[in-house]
């Protein structure tokens, strides 16, 4: 929460402090107000109304076991964690994921995933349990059909724990079993939230008017933050506490998968949503009010959705190279270089006039990277 009184206090303090060598807060009052909008963090937990086991301890524990258990893949060789690797921030270091074949996209981290409104790079799903179900049923990934998964679960070591949370397996339809498994997986993933970083310490100190603490935040990160908010226009899309506006944009990343095949991005995502039985509007949602369902009843694929992708959260991004929907940029340096030299000819979607080559100097680029790193560190 932004407390207006605290905000005013900070601004007046900075007004007198900028010339002093002691309090090294470089930000203007306007920049401070913008900075406050990127918090507080972490967000308070709110159960997902479409998932009746959201926040339930037994379901979270079952979901954790399932996430790391190859029982969810037909050939018992793959678990969620094969791609969403704990050692790599629940993402993986290869550019594009490998399931039963090479997939088109990079594995995003599932840390902080619950802040999203649409899931996957193209927003193919509108809730976390449906997104967790996709890889189980996809022939490119874990390759189960619901009836076989139900049989495999009944014969597995975790069947008792499943029954403890969801009741008798044999009395449930195969689709219900898959959805229940996915709801346990979602309940677990909802708990994967990062703690405050050195950026958050800085932000919270500004909010509290504590300039002495705020000035602990390195000057280079502060200069990088100023670029992020100002000349770079990054916060236009990477906004709010999670550093994403949750929308779909064209950031100038080529969307050809091969010379003849494109990744249609949000266009395909909207097509997937319109045919999925697993949306917030469908019968598998546990929310009697069907909150959020209006959105998928209204959206239709438009030409301008072609080749747009969801704006990623930048929290923890420093720990999950490589970057972009196809993993084509190896590190943060390459990302900053991309925005520095962005090819305007390549921007095909409407309304992306917001991006222009930044032409940052070497020092400015390294300041911006320093800031991005401060969204993924642990200041304890
Ligand atoms: C073969 C590698 C692979 C496996 C196995 C896999 N994933 Fe993924 N995961 C991906 C890729 C690639 C994406 C991006 C998909 C897209 O955008 O279409 C993704 C996306 C996601 C997302 C969306 C994240 C976001 O930011 O919106 C979630 C949640 C997720 N996976 C959970 C799971 C769960 C749960 C399992 C196990 C049941 C699983 N994944 C198994 C590769 C994998
Ligand atoms: C027009 C909206 C927009 C603006 C402005 C923008 N971004 Fe992005 N950003 C995106 C989108 C969309 C993606 C994903 C693109 C893709 O995968 O094709 C992205 C991806 C990224 C990633 C990769 C994250 C990951 O997990 O793969 C980083 C880092 C990033 N942007 C930083 C920045 C910085 C720094 C700036 C300012 C110089 C900036 N962005 C400006 C929309 C934007």
PDB file of C-alpha atoms and ligand atoms in Angstrom, residues 121 228 232-234 236-238 249-251 253 309-314 317 320 322-326 332 335-336 339 352 354-355 358 368 372, ligand 2:
ATOM      1  CA  UNK A 121       3.935 -17.697 -23.301  1.00  0.00           C
ATOM      2  CA  UNK A 228      14.072   1.189 -16.575  1.00  0.00           C
ATOM      3  CA  UNK A 232      14.017   2.613 -21.473  1.00  0.00           C
ATOM      4  CA  UNK A 233      10.243   2.704 -21.058  1.00  0.00           C
ATOM      5  CA  UNK A 234      10.565  -0.856 -19.750  1.00  0.00           C
ATOM      6  CA  UNK A 236       5.329   0.412 -19.639  1.00  0.00           C
ATOM      7  CA  UNK A 237       5.057  -3.363 -20.106  1.00  0.00           C
ATOM      8  CA  UNK A 238       7.022  -4.684 -17.115  1.00  0.00           C
ATOM      9  CA  UNK A 249       3.163  -7.737 -26.740  1.00  0.00           C
ATOM     10  CA  UNK A 250       5.631  -7.966 -29.547  1.00  0.00           C
ATOM     11  CA  UNK A 251       9.092  -7.277 -28.152  1.00  0.00           C
ATOM     12  CA  UNK A 253      11.857 -11.360 -31.012  1.00  0.00           C
ATOM     13  CA  UNK A 309       3.809 -13.189 -26.220  1.00  0.00           C
ATOM     14  CA  UNK A 310       3.018 -12.626 -22.570  1.00  0.00           C
ATOM     15  CA  UNK A 311       5.214 -10.037 -20.880  1.00  0.00           C
ATOM     16  CA  UNK A 312       7.353 -12.137 -18.507  1.00  0.00           C
ATOM     17  CA  UNK A 313       7.734 -11.230 -14.855  1.00  0.00           C
ATOM     18  CA  UNK A 314      11.262  -9.969 -14.224  1.00  0.00           C
ATOM     19  CA  UNK A 317      14.722 -13.546 -14.162  1.00  0.00           C
ATOM     20  CA  UNK A 320      16.663 -18.247 -15.321  1.00  0.00           C
ATOM     21  CA  UNK A 322      18.230 -18.106 -21.392  1.00  0.00           C
ATOM     22  CA  UNK A 323      15.496 -15.611 -22.251  1.00  0.00           C
ATOM     23  CA  UNK A 324      12.454 -14.975 -24.449  1.00  0.00           C
ATOM     24  CA  UNK A 325       9.770 -17.404 -25.632  1.00  0.00           C
ATOM     25  CA  UNK A 326      12.265 -19.312 -27.741  1.00  0.00           C
ATOM     26  CA  UNK A 332      20.756 -10.473 -19.596  1.00  0.00           C
ATOM     27  CA  UNK A 335      18.531  -8.996 -23.677  1.00  0.00           C
ATOM     28  CA  UNK A 336      19.747  -5.448 -23.023  1.00  0.00           C
ATOM     29  CA  UNK A 339      16.513  -3.598 -26.643  1.00  0.00           C
ATOM     30  CA  UNK A 352       4.278  -1.349 -30.305  1.00  0.00           C
ATOM     31  CA  UNK A 354       6.622   2.110 -27.511  1.00  0.00           C
ATOM     32  CA  UNK A 355       9.863   0.291 -28.395  1.00  0.00           C
ATOM     33  CA  UNK A 358      17.819   2.614 -26.894  1.00  0.00           C
ATOM     34  CA  UNK A 368      20.387  -1.731 -16.207  1.00  0.00           C
ATOM     35  CA  UNK A 372      17.653  -6.539 -13.143  1.00  0.00           C
TER      36      UNK A 372
HETATM   37  C1  LIG B   2       6.228  -3.393 -25.506  1.00  0.00           C
HETATM   38  C2  LIG B   2       6.316  -4.065 -24.205  1.00  0.00           C
HETATM   39  C3  LIG B   2       7.712  -4.250 -23.635  1.00  0.00           C
HETATM   40  C4  LIG B   2       8.644  -3.291 -23.308  1.00  0.00           C
HETATM   41  C5  LIG B   2       8.537  -1.778 -23.474  1.00  0.00           C
HETATM   42  C6  LIG B   2       9.787  -3.997 -22.756  1.00  0.00           C
HETATM   43  N1  LIG B   2       9.541  -5.344 -22.728  1.00  0.00           N
HETATM   44 FE1  LIG B   2      10.768  -6.771 -22.023  1.00  0.00          FE
HETATM   45  N2  LIG B   2       9.539  -8.202 -22.754  1.00  0.00           N
HETATM   46  C7  LIG B   2       8.320  -7.980 -23.358  1.00  0.00           C
HETATM   47  C8  LIG B   2       7.831  -9.208 -23.924  1.00  0.00           C
HETATM   48  C9  LIG B   2       6.499  -9.406 -24.682  1.00  0.00           C
HETATM   49  C10 LIG B   2       8.800 -10.187 -23.668  1.00  0.00           C
HETATM   50  C11 LIG B   2       8.777 -11.643 -24.153  1.00  0.00           C
HETATM   51  C12 LIG B   2       9.096 -11.597 -25.641  1.00  0.00           C
HETATM   52  C13 LIG B   2       9.198 -12.955 -26.305  1.00  0.00           C
HETATM   53  O1  LIG B   2       9.427 -13.934 -25.632  1.00  0.00           O
HETATM   54  O2  LIG B   2       9.106 -12.980 -27.551  1.00  0.00           O
HETATM   55  C14 LIG B   2       9.860  -9.520 -22.909  1.00  0.00           C
HETATM   56  C15 LIG B   2      10.976 -10.159 -22.385  1.00  0.00           C
HETATM   57  C16 LIG B   2      11.912  -9.542 -21.555  1.00  0.00           C
HETATM   58  C17 LIG B   2      12.930 -10.244 -20.809  1.00  0.00           C
HETATM   59  C18 LIG B   2      13.154 -11.758 -20.795  1.00  0.00           C
HETATM   60  C19 LIG B   2      12.495 -12.391 -19.601  1.00  0.00           C
HETATM   61  C20 LIG B   2      12.425 -13.898 -19.689  1.00  0.00           C
HETATM   62  O3  LIG B   2      12.154 -14.521 -18.658  1.00  0.00           O
HETATM   63  O4  LIG B   2      12.629 -14.481 -20.778  1.00  0.00           O
HETATM   64  C21 LIG B   2      13.645  -9.309 -20.126  1.00  0.00           C
HETATM   65  C22 LIG B   2      14.836  -9.543 -19.187  1.00  0.00           C
HETATM   66  C23 LIG B   2      13.081  -8.018 -20.453  1.00  0.00           C
HETATM   67  N3  LIG B   2      12.012  -8.198 -21.326  1.00  0.00           N
HETATM   68  C24 LIG B   2      13.541  -6.791 -19.985  1.00  0.00           C
HETATM   69  C25 LIG B   2      13.113  -5.576 -20.507  1.00  0.00           C
HETATM   70  C26 LIG B   2      13.816  -4.339 -20.330  1.00  0.00           C
HETATM   71  C27 LIG B   2      15.109  -4.148 -19.534  1.00  0.00           C
HETATM   72  C28 LIG B   2      13.106  -3.382 -21.030  1.00  0.00           C
HETATM   73  C29 LIG B   2      13.451  -1.919 -21.241  1.00  0.00           C
HETATM   74  C30 LIG B   2      14.729  -1.682 -21.904  1.00  0.00           C
HETATM   75  C31 LIG B   2      11.949  -4.033 -21.607  1.00  0.00           C
HETATM   76  N4  LIG B   2      12.002  -5.361 -21.284  1.00  0.00           N
HETATM   77  C32 LIG B   2      10.960  -3.388 -22.332  1.00  0.00           C
HETATM   78  C33 LIG B   2       7.672  -6.759 -23.445  1.00  0.00           C
HETATM   79  C34 LIG B   2       8.296  -5.531 -23.283  1.00  0.00           C
END
